[in-house]
Structure formats: C-alpha cells, structure tokens
XYZ file of C-alpha atoms in Angstrom:
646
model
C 0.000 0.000 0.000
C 1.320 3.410 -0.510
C 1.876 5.985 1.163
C 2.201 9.567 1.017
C 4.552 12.464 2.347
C 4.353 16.210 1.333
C 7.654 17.957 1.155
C 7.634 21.297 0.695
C 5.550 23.895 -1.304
C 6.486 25.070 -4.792
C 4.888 27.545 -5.756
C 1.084 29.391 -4.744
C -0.928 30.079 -8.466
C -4.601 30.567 -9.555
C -4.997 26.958 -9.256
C -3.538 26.651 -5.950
C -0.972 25.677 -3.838
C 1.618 23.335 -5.193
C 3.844 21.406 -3.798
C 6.179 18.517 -4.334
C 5.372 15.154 -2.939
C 6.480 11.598 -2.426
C 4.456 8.352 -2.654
C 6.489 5.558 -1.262
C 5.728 1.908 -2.035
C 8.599 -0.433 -3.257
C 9.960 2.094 -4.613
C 9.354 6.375 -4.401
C 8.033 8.059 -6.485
C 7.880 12.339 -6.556
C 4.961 14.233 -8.087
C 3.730 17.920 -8.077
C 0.439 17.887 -6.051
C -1.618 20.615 -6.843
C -3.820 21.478 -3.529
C -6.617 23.236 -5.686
C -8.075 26.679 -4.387
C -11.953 26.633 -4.313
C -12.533 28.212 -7.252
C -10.917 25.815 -9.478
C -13.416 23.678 -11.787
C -12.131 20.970 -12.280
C -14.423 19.742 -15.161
C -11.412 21.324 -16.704
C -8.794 19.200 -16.041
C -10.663 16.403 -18.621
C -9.867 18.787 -21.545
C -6.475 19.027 -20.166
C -5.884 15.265 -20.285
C -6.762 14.943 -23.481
C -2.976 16.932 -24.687
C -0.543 14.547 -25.609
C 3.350 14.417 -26.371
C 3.951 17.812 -24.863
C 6.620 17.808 -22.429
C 6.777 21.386 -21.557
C 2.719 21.042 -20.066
C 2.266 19.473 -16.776
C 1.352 15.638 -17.406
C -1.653 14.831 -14.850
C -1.296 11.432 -13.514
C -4.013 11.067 -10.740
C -6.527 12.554 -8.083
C -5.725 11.218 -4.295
C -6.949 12.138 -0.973
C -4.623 13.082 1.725
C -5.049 14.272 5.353
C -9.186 14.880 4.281
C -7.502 17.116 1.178
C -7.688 16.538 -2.355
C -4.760 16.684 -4.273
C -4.084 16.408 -8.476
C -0.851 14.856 -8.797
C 1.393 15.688 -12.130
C 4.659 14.262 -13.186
C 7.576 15.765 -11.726
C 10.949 17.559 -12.856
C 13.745 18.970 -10.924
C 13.043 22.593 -11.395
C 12.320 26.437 -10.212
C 10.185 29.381 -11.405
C 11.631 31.918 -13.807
C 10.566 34.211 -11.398
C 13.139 33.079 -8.543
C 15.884 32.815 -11.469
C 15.393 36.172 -13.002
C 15.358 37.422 -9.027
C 18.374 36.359 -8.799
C 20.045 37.739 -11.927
C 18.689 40.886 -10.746
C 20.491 40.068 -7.412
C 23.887 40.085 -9.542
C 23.061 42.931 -11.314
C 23.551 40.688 -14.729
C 21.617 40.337 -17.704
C 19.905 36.909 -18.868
C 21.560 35.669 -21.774
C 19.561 36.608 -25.021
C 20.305 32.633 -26.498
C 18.339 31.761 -23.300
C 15.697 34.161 -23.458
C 14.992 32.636 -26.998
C 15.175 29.022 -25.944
C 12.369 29.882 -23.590
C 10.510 31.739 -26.177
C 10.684 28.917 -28.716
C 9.435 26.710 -25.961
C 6.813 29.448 -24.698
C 5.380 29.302 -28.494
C 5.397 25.249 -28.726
C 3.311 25.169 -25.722
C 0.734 27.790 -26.433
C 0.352 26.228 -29.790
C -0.348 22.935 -27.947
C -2.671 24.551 -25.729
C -4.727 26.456 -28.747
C -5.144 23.286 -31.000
C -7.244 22.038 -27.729
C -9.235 25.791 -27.278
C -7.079 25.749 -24.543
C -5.881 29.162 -23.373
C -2.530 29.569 -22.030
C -5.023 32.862 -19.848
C -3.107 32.237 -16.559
C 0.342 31.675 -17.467
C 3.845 33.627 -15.820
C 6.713 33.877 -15.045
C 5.864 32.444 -11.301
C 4.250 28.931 -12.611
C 6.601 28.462 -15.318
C 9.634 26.282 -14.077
C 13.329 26.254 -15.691
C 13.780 22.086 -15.742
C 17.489 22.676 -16.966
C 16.876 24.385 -19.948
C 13.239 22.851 -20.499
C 10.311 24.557 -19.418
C 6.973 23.447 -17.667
C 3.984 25.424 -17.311
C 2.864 24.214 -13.985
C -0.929 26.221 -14.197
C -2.562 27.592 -17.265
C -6.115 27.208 -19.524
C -9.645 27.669 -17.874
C -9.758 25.660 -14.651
C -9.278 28.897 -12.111
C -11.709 31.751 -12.166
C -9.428 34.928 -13.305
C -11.429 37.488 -11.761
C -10.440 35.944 -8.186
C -6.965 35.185 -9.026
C -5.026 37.184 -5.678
C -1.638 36.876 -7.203
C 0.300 39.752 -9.463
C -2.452 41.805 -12.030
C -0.484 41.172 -15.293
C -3.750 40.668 -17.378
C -4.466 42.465 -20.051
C -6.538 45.851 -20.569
C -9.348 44.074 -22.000
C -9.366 41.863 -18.780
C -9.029 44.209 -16.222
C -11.680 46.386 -17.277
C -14.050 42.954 -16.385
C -12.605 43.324 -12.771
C -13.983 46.541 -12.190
C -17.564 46.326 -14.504
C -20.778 45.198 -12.287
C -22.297 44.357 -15.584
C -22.627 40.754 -17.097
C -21.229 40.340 -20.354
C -19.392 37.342 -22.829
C -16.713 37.505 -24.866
C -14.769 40.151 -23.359
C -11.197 38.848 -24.278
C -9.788 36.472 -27.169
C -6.802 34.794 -28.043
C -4.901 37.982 -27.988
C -4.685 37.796 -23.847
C -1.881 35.165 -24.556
C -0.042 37.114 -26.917
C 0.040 39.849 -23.863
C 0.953 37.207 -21.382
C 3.818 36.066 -23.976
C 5.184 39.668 -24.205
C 4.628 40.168 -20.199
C 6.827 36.979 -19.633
C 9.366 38.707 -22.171
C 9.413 41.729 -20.563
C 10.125 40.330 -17.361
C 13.270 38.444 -18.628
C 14.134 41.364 -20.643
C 14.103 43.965 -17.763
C 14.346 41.591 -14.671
C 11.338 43.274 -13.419
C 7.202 42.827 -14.298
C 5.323 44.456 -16.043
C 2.739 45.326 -13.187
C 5.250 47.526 -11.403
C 4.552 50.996 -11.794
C 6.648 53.749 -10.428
C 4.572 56.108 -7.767
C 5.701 59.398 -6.432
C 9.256 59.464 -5.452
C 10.436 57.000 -8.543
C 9.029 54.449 -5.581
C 8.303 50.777 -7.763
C 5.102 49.872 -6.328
C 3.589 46.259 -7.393
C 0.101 46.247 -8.486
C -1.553 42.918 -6.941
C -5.512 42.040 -7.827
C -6.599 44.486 -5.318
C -5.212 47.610 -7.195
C -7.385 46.943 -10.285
C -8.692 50.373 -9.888
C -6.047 52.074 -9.520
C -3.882 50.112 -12.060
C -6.782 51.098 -14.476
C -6.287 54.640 -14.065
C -2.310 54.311 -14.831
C -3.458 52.608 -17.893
C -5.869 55.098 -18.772
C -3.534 57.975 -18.421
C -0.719 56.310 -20.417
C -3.338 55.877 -23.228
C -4.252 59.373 -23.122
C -0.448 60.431 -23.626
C -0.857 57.943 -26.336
C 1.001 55.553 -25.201
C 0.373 52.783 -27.733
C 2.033 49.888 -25.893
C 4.756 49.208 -22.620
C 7.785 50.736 -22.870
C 10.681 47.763 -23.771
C 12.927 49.144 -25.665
C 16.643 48.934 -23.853
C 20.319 48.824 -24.953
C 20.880 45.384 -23.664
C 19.109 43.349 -26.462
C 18.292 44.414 -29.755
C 16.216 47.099 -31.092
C 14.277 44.456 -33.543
C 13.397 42.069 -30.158
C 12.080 44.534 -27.809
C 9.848 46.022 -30.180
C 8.805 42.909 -30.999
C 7.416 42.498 -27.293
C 5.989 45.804 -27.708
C 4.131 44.300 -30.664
C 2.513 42.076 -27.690
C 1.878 44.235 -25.082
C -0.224 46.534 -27.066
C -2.947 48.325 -25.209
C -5.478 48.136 -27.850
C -6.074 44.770 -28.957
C -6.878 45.179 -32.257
C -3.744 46.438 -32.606
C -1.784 44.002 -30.306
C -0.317 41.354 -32.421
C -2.161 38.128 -33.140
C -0.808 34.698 -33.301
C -0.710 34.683 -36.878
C 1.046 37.853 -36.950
C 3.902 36.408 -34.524
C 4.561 33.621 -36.548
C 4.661 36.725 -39.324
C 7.114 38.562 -37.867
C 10.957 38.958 -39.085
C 12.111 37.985 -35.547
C 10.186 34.867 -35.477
C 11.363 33.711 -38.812
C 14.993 33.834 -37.754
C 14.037 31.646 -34.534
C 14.712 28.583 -36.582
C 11.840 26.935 -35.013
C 11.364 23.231 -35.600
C 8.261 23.137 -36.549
C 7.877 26.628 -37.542
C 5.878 26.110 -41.267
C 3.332 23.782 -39.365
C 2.504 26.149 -36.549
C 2.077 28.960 -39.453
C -0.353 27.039 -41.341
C -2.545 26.524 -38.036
C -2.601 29.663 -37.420
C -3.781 30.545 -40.478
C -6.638 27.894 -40.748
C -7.325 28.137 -37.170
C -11.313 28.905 -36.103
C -11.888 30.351 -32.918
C -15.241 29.916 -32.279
C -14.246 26.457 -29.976
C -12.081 28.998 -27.878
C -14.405 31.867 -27.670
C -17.435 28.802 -26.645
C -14.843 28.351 -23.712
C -14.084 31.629 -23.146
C -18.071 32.230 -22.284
C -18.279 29.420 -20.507
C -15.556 29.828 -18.146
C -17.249 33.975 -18.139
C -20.630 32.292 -17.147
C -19.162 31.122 -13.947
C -17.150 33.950 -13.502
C -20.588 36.372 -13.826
C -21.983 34.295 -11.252
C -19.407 35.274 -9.154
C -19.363 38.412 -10.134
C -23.062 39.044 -9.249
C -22.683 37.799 -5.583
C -20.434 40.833 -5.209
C -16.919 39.049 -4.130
C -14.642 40.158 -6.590
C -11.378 41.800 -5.571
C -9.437 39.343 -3.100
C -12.773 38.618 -1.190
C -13.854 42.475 -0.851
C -17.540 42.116 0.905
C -21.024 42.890 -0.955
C -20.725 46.328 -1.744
C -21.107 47.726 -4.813
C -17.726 47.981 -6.354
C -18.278 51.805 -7.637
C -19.910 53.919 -5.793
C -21.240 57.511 -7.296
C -21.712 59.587 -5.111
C -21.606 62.805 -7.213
C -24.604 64.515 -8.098
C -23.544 67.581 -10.723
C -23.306 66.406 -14.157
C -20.666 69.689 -14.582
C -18.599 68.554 -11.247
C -19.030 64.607 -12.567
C -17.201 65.327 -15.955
C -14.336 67.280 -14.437
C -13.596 63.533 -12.362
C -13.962 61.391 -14.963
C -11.148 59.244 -16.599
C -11.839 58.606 -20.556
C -12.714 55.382 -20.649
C -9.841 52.428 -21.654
C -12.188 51.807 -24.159
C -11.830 54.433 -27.205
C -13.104 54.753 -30.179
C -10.573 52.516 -31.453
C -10.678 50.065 -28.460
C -14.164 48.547 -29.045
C -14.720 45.144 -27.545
C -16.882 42.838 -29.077
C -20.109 42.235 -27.620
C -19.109 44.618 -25.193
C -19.860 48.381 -26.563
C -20.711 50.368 -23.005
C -18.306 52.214 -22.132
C -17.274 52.277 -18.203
C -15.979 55.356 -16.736
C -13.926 55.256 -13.516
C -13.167 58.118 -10.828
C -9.259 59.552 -10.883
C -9.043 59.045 -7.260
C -8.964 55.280 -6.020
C -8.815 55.274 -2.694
C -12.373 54.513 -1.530
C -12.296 51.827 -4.036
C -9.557 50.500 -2.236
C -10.336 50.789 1.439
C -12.921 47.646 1.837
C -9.685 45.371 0.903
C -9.164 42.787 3.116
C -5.393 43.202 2.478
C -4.269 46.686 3.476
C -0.665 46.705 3.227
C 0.677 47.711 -0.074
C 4.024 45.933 0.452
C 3.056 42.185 0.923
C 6.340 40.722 1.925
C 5.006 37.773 3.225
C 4.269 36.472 -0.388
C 7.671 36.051 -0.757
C 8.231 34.021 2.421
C 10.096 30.607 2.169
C 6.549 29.108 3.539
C 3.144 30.335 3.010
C 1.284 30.132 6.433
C -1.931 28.586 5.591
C -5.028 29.163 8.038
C -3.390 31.488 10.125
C -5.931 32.964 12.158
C -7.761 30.210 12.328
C -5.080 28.013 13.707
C -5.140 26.719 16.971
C -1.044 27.038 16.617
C -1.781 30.703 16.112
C 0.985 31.974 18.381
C 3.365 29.493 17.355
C 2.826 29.936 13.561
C 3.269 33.965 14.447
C 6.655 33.253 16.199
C 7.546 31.695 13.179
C 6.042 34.282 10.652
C 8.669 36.947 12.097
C 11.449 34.515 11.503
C 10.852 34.532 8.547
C 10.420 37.844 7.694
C 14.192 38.795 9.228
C 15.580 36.627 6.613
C 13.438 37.814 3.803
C 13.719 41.380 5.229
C 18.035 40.392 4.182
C 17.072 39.015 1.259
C 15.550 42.157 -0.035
C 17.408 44.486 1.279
C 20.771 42.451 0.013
C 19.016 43.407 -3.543
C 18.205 46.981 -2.874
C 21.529 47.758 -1.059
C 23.651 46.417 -4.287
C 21.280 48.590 -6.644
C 21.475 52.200 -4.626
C 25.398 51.638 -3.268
C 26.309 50.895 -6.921
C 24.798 54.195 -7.770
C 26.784 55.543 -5.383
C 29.793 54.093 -6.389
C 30.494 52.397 -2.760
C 32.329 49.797 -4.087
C 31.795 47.578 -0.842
C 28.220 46.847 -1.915
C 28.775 43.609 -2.963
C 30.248 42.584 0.232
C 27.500 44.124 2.248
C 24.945 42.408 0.298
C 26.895 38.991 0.468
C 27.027 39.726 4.750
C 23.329 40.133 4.692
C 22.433 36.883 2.941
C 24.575 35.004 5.178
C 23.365 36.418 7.937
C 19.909 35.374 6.665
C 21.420 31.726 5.843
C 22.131 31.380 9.608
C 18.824 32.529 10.700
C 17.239 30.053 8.454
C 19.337 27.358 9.669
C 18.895 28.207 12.912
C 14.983 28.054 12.389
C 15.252 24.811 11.089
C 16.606 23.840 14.586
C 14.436 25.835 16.940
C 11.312 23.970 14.809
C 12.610 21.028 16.044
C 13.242 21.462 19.720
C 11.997 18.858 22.283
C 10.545 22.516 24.241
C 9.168 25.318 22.641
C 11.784 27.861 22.069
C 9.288 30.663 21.976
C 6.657 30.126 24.745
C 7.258 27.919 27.681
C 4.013 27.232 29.673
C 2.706 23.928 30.569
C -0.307 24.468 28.052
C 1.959 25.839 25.654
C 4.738 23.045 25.989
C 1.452 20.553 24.993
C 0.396 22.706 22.307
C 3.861 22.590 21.137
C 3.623 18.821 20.913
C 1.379 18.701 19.101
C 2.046 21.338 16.507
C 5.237 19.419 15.632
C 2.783 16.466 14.344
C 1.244 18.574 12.038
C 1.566 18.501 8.261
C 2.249 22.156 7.701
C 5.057 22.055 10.453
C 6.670 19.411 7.792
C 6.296 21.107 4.569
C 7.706 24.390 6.393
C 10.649 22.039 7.130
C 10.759 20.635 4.058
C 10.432 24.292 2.418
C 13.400 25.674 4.221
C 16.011 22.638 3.962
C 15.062 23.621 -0.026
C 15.710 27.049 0.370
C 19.036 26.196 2.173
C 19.882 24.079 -0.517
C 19.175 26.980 -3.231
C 21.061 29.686 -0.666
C 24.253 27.655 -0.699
C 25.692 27.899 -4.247
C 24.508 31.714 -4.659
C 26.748 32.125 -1.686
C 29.588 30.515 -2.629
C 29.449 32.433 -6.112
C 28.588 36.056 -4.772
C 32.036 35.110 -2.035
C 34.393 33.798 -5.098
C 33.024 36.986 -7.537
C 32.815 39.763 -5.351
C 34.254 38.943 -1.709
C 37.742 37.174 -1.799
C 39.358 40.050 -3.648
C 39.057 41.799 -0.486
C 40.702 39.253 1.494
C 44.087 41.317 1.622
C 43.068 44.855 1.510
C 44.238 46.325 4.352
C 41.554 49.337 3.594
C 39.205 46.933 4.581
C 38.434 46.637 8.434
C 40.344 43.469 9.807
C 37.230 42.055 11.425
C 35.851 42.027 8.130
C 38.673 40.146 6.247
C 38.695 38.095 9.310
C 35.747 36.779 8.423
C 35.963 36.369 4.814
C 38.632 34.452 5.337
C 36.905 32.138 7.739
C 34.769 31.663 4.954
C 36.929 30.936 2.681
C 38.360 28.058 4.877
C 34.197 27.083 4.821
C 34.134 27.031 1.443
C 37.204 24.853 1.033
C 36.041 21.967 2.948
C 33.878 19.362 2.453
C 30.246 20.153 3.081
C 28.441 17.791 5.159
C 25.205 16.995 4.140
C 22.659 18.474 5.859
C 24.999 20.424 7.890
C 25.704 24.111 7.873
C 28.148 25.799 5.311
C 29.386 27.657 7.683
C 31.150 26.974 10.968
C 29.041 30.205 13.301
C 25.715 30.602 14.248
C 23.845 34.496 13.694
C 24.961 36.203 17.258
C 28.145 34.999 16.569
C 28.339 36.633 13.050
C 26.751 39.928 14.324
C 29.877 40.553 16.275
C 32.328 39.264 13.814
C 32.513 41.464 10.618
C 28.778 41.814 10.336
C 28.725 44.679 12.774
C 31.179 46.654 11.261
C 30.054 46.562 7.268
C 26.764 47.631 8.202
C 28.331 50.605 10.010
C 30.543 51.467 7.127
C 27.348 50.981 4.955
C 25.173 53.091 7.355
C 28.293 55.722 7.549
C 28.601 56.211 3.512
C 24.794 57.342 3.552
C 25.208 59.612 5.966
C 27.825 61.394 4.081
C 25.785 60.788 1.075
C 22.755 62.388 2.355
C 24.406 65.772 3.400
C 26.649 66.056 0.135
C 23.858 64.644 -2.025
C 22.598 66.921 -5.105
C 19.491 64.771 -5.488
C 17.520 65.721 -2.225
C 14.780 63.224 -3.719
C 16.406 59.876 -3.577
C 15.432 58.136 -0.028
C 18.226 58.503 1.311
C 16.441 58.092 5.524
C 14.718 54.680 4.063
C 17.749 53.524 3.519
C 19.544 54.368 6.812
C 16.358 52.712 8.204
C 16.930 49.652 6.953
C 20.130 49.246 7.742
C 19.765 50.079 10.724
C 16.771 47.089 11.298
C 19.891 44.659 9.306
C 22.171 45.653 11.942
C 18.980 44.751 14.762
C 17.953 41.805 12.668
C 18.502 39.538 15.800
C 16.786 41.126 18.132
C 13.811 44.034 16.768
C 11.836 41.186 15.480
C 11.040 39.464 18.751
C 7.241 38.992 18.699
C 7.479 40.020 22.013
C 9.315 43.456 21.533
C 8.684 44.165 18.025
C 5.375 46.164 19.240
C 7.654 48.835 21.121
C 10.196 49.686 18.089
C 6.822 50.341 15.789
C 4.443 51.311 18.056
C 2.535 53.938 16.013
C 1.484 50.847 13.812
C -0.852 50.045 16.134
C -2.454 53.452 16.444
C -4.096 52.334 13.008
C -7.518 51.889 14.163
C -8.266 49.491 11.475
C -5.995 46.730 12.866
C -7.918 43.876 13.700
C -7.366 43.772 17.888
C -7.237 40.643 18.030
C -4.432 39.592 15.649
C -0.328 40.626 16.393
C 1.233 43.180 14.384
C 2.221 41.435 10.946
C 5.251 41.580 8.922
C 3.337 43.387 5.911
C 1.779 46.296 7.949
C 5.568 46.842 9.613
C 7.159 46.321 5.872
C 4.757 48.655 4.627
C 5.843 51.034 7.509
C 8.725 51.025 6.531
C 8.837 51.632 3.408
C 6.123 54.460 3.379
C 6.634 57.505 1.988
C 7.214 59.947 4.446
C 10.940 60.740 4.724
C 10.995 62.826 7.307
C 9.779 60.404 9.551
C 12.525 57.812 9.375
C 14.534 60.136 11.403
C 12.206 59.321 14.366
C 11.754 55.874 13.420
C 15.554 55.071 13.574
C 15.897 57.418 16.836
C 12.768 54.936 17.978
C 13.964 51.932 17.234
C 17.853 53.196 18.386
C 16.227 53.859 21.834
C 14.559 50.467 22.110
C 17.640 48.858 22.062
C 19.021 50.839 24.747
C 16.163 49.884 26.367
C-alpha cells in the first residue's frame, strides 16, 4: 500500500498551492500535487488530459486524498520558477543571456500552440508557474480551470481583462486569443528587464507592485498612459536588440486590435529567424485556425465567472458592496472627475460596446480590501502560512512568521543595497549584500533547529509546551521544514558564487576593516572543505556573526549614507529609508522578537483598522517602513535606536 509524504511547497498560483510530494511503495516516487483553491473547476482538467506528447505542459497522472484534502498529482521535474531565477540575476546585477531568453521563447510558443489546438488558453500563465527544468520549461498552471477574476496573485492581465474586474455588468466575450499574446510579451518583458510588467513607479520613482486588489487604480495608470498615447509598454533597452524589444511591444499593445495576433507572430521577421522546428506547421494553423471552440470556452468559463461576479466578491474577497460607488450629483462637477474610458473609439470590444468610466481618485475603491498593506512581503516568504488565524497554533505559527520575515527582510534588502550603493559608487556593496544573505542563511538554519526542539523555544508554559507537541505532528510544520532545507539548498551555491566573484578580492586589503577580512577568510576556509550533508556551510551561528565582521560593514554601509545624504545633489532619492533599513539589518537579531517588536513600531498600532485581536504582521511593519514619508525615518531610527538601549 502506498503511502504519502508532502515535502515542501512550490509555488502558490490561480490553481492553488503546489507542492512537491512523495508516494512511497517499493519504490518512491515524486509528483507535483496541486492542492486546488476553491474556485478551481475541475471539469477542466478532462480537456487538459486529453494533450498529448507535450513535455513542456504538466502531465496529470491522478486525483488522491490526503489528510481529508484533495490533491491532483502531475509528473515531476527537478526545477524552479523563472521568477526566482530572473530574481536572482537581478540580485547580480547581470543580464539573462539573449540565447536563453529565446530558448524559452521557442518553448513558450510550442506550448501555447499545444494549448490552442485544444481551445485551450494559455489565460493564466507567468513567469511564477513556469519552471526552468534545466533548460526545459513546464507550465505548472494555465487554460480555464481557475476563475481569473479571483486570481489574488500579481495583475499582469491584459486591458481588455481588467476592465471585467472593475464592470458590475454581465457580459461574454470580453477577451480572445490575444490575452496570450500579452501574457507572452509580459513573460518577455520580465526576462528582458528583470522586473514585471505590473510595477509601476509612484511618487518618489518608488516601484510599487500592483496585486488584484489595485485593479482600480492600475486602471487609471493605464488610462492615463493611453491618453499620452502611449500605444504599448515601454521595452525598448540597450541590452538586447532594437528588432526584439519592439517585438514584445508588438505584444503588449494596449489596444487589442492592434496588439499582435498569433498569426502575426509567426509573421514577424524575428520569429522567422528563430529557426523553429516546426515553424511552417505552426504557421499554417494559425492561419486555418477557427476560434469559435475557444471563444465557446471563453463564455463558458465567463458564465461562472458572472456568477461570481453578481454575488459581489470580486477583488481578493472584498464584501457585498457595490464595487463603484457615485456619489456625485452635478453632471458639470461629474465630468471634471472622470477618466476617458480604456475603451476608445478605437478600443471597441466585441459584444461589449458600453463604455465604463472610472473616478481619478482610487482610494475609496480600495479601502474595503481585506489586504491593506501595499508591500506584501510575506508572499515572498520561504513558507506560506496557511489558516493562520484560524489556527489553533496561532501563536506558534506567528513566532515563526517573524522569523521569517528577518531573513526575507536580508534578502531584499541584500538586492536593494547592491542597486542604490552601486549608484553611489560604494564599491563595498557587494560585500555588504553577500554579509546580509549570510546572515539570513544562519537565521534560516537556525529556524530549522528551533522547529525542532523537544521545548518550545518561543513560549514555555505547561499548556503551551502541549500545544507545542502537538504542533510538531502537524503537516504544515513538515512542509515548512521541508520548504526551508530547499531554500538552504538553493542559498548555498549563490553564496559561494557572490564570495568567489565579489568577496575574496578583499581578502588582503588592508583598507578593509580586519574584522571584516577576518571573516571572509573564515569563509573561505568554509568554502574549502567538504560540506556535510545536511549540515551548515558555515562553521558560526547568527549572534556569533553579528559581532564578527557583520557589525562593522553595516556601520561602514550606514556611515557612507550619511555622508551621502548631506553632500547629495538629489535631495529626492530616499536617502532616511535607507539608513532605516540598515539600521533594522544591523537589529535583525533582536527588533523582530514577537514580544518586543510592538515597542520599536508602536505607532502601527495606532491604526484603528488593525484587527485587535491579531499581532502586528510583517506586511503592515514592511509597509511602515517603506512608506513615503521621509521625514519620519529620522524618528523611526531614533525609535527603534532607543529600544535597544532599552
């Protein structure tokens, strides 16, 4: 008989949460188990079955039941998401190879063609469900099978789709084929400029992500680009040539009657030069190919989604209101607030000829969102808490949640830190960023342990000690496991590179503080060894670190912007964010105690729309920091400065 054993998760998509698992008989066996969201329909899956010989599309294999879940189980490759590789060529501050960039697009076109020849939309498909399986790709979620209008994940939908978010109207046919060339060219784009297409830059030059719940306001962006006739998203860049980016631009057309079709891909110069296998065959198909089987989907899958729509849960479970509200009453006053329409003369959809107007300012179509913060960190943890609040290991799971968030917190800032000291021309950037990530390494590691402890290393209580028990029986306290041994696993050669490329030059500059080189070179002696498996790659644990060479490059760091700041000609670059997150680096061990992390941001809980009952969360204090009042920081960092003292 077999049995089963979840690992760790993979990815979270429109479908669900996915994560690799084992079956173990005579032998074992790993799948991708897909645990599906509740607003998959699976009478999709059967039209999914039926593609054959496609290796690059996730091959279902079978339907089990697990712990009271059900799970669809797929064939599994070795792999990770192009989003986590192009993350980290934007953490080296290195462009993706344009030969690679085309191997995925020649692969990208195979599949869709797949997909189409069974009225199959690719509709879904991204950079964060499409894995890199050395060099082949696998589009892990895709077609009809999740309702888009509830998708919570990044809004990289086309125009023509995000208008549906926003209409309370009923309609069909309100996108085509032409939402996959846009996903295509948003996929591109992403490669192309190591960053998506749904970040828009806000005041200050501040990148702000726009998730499902900023449909509104990522409507009016898109509305004012189109009125400064903007025909399409910017690609064009020095890095790849002039003929490929507008290419891309070609797909991420606002108007699509304009945007290229599939046909008119297979049309183009750069296409023809792809030398793609099957290149004449995929031209003729698009060229005989008859949509109505697609658009009879399309409606179909828009059927359910109007039912959903009409029950007034639309935006990432916002509540029954309506989802505009007028409340002017002067037709003179009205006009003066009104966005044109996305929808111009030239931008008529079929079977869709109202036009919707939209207010210019958002924010009380934003403010019944159940998620608030604007910087949600947390989707980017190692581990996706599932159930929080309604856990019964609810103080456990939040002990947890703010250990991860000080290595994420690294992880980010290890990013940031190379981009702005580059700038700068700090040169030690490289080495800060490589401190940071070990120090997050270590903190990870020493998570691992702490989740296995005989007694709780958080809470101590009798009751708690039982509780404790018993969380470590649970499944989720497995797959976290499971999820950070991966992530360790990932961590260590990215490491050893950033040391070899960037660090060990430094190992004999006597510029360079000797605490510093002291511990470089104790890496270096780490490095040369023989890992053990399973075992640290390095030889100290994180309080250890802190006082060994950590320390001191986040005080040079914090040091260089200072005398940035007061020689700096640019009085608008964010110059106090930055000094306020170095400062939490250089805390990392100790300001996100659950227990203390309430006095060092206090005035988050003066927000009277925090829920009482719940702990302060790692996305309202990530969102506090990262706000846009300047100013502020000062007092923040004096704050938090104090607190320590304290």
């Amino acid at each position: 008989m077999s049995t089963f054993n979840l690992k760790y998760q993979v990815l979270a998509s429109n479908t669900g949460l996915l994560y690799k698992l084992e079956e173990e008989n005579e032998i074992t066996i790993n799948y991708y188990a897909y645990e599906l969201s509740s607003n998959f329909q699976e009478t999709y899956l059967k039209d999914e079955e039926k593609i054959k010989n496609c290796k690059t599309i996730r091959q279902f294999v079978k339907q089990i039941n697990y712990q009271n879940k059900k799970y669809i189980l797929f064939k599994y490759l070795e792999g990770e998401t192009l989003d986590r590789k192009i993350f980290q060529f934007r953490g080296r501050q290195e462009s993706i190879n344009f030969e690679t960039i085309k191997l995925y697009l020649i692969q990208m076109l195979d599949t869709l063609q797949k997909l189409h020849q069974s009225n199959i939309l690719g509709r879904i498909f991204s950079t964060k469900n499409i894995l890199d399986c050395q060099g082949q790709i696998l589009f892990m979620d895709f077609g009809f099978g999740p309702n888009i209008i509830e998708q919570n994940l990044d809004l990289i939908a086309p125009p023509e789709v995000i208008i549906r978010f926003l209409e309370r109207e009923e309609g069909h046919q309100i996108y085509n084929m032409k939402v996959d060339s846009w996903l295509l060219g948003a996929v591109l784009y992403h490669l192309v400029k190591l960053s998506p297409i749904n970040t828009i830059e806000i005041d200050g030059g501040k990148g702000k992500v726009m998730l499902q719940k900023d449909a509104p306001e990522y409507f009016s962006y898109l509305s004012k680009q189109i009125q400064n006739e903007k025909k399409c998203i910017d690609v064009i860049t020095g890095r790849y040539s002039p003929e490929f980016c507008q290419f891309i631009q070609g797909l991420l057309t606002y108007n699509p009657n304009d945007r290229f079709s599939f046909l008119q891909i297979y049309q183009h110069n750069f296409i023809k030069k792809l030398g793609i296998q099957n290149y004449e065959k995929y031209l003729q198909f698009y060229q005989s190919y008859n949509e109505q089987g697609l658009n009879e989907q399309i409606n179909i899958s828009e059927d359910h989604g109007s039912r959903i729509l009409s029950t007034g849960f639309l935006l990432n479970g916002v509540s029954n209101q309506p989802i505009i509200q007028s409340t002017v009453t002067n037709t003179q006053e009205a006009n003066q607030n009104i966005i044109p329409p996305l929808c111009l003369d030239s931008f008529q959809l079929e079977n869709n000829n109202s036009k919707v107007q939209f207010p210019l300012d958002t924010s009380e179509l934003l403010k019944n969102s159940q998620i608030e913060d604007q910087y949600s960190i947390e989707k980017q943890f190692v581990h996706e808490i599932q159930s929080l609040y309604e856990s019964r290991f609810y103080l456990i799971w939040s002990h947890i949640r703010m250990e991860l968030f000080r290595f994420t917190f690294l992880e980010l800032s290890a990013v940031e830190f190379i981009n702005e000291l580059q700038k700068k021309k700090f040169q030690l950037e490289n080495v800060c960023a490589y401190f940071l990530r070990k120090m997050g390494y270590l903190i990870l590691i020493e998570l691992l342990k702490k989740i296995n402890e005989d007694v709780c290393p958080w809470v101590c209580n009798q009751e708690d000690q039982q509780k404790w028990k018993d969380f470590k029986k649970e499944t989720q306290k497995s797959i976290l496991e499971n999820n950070i041994k991966q992530k360790l696993k990932d961590l260590e050669p990215i490491l050893k590179e950033a040391y070899f490329m960037h660090c060990k030059i430094y190992l004999e500059d006597e510029r360079i503080e000797q605490a510093i080189r002291n511990e470089l070179q104790a890496d270096l002696e780490c490095f040369q060894k023989q890992k053990i498996e399973g075992n640290s790659i390095y030889n100290s644990c994180s309080n250890e670190f802190l006082k060994k060479g950590y320390r001191q490059i986040i005080l040079i760091t914090y040091k260089f912007l200072e005398r940035e700041q007061k020689l700096a000609q640019q009085p608008h670059l964010r110059y106090n964010t930055l000094l306020l997150k170095i400062t939490i680096c250089h805390l990392i061990n100790r300001i996100f105690d659950l227990n203390t992390v309430t006095n060092s941001f206090r005035k988050i809980l003066q927000n009277k729309n925090r829920n009482p009952f719940h702990l302060i969360t790692p996305n309202e204090i990530y969102q506090y920091i990262c706000r846009d009042d300047e100013q502020e920081k000062i007092n923040d960092i004096q704050d938090i400065l104090s607190g320590k003292s304290g």
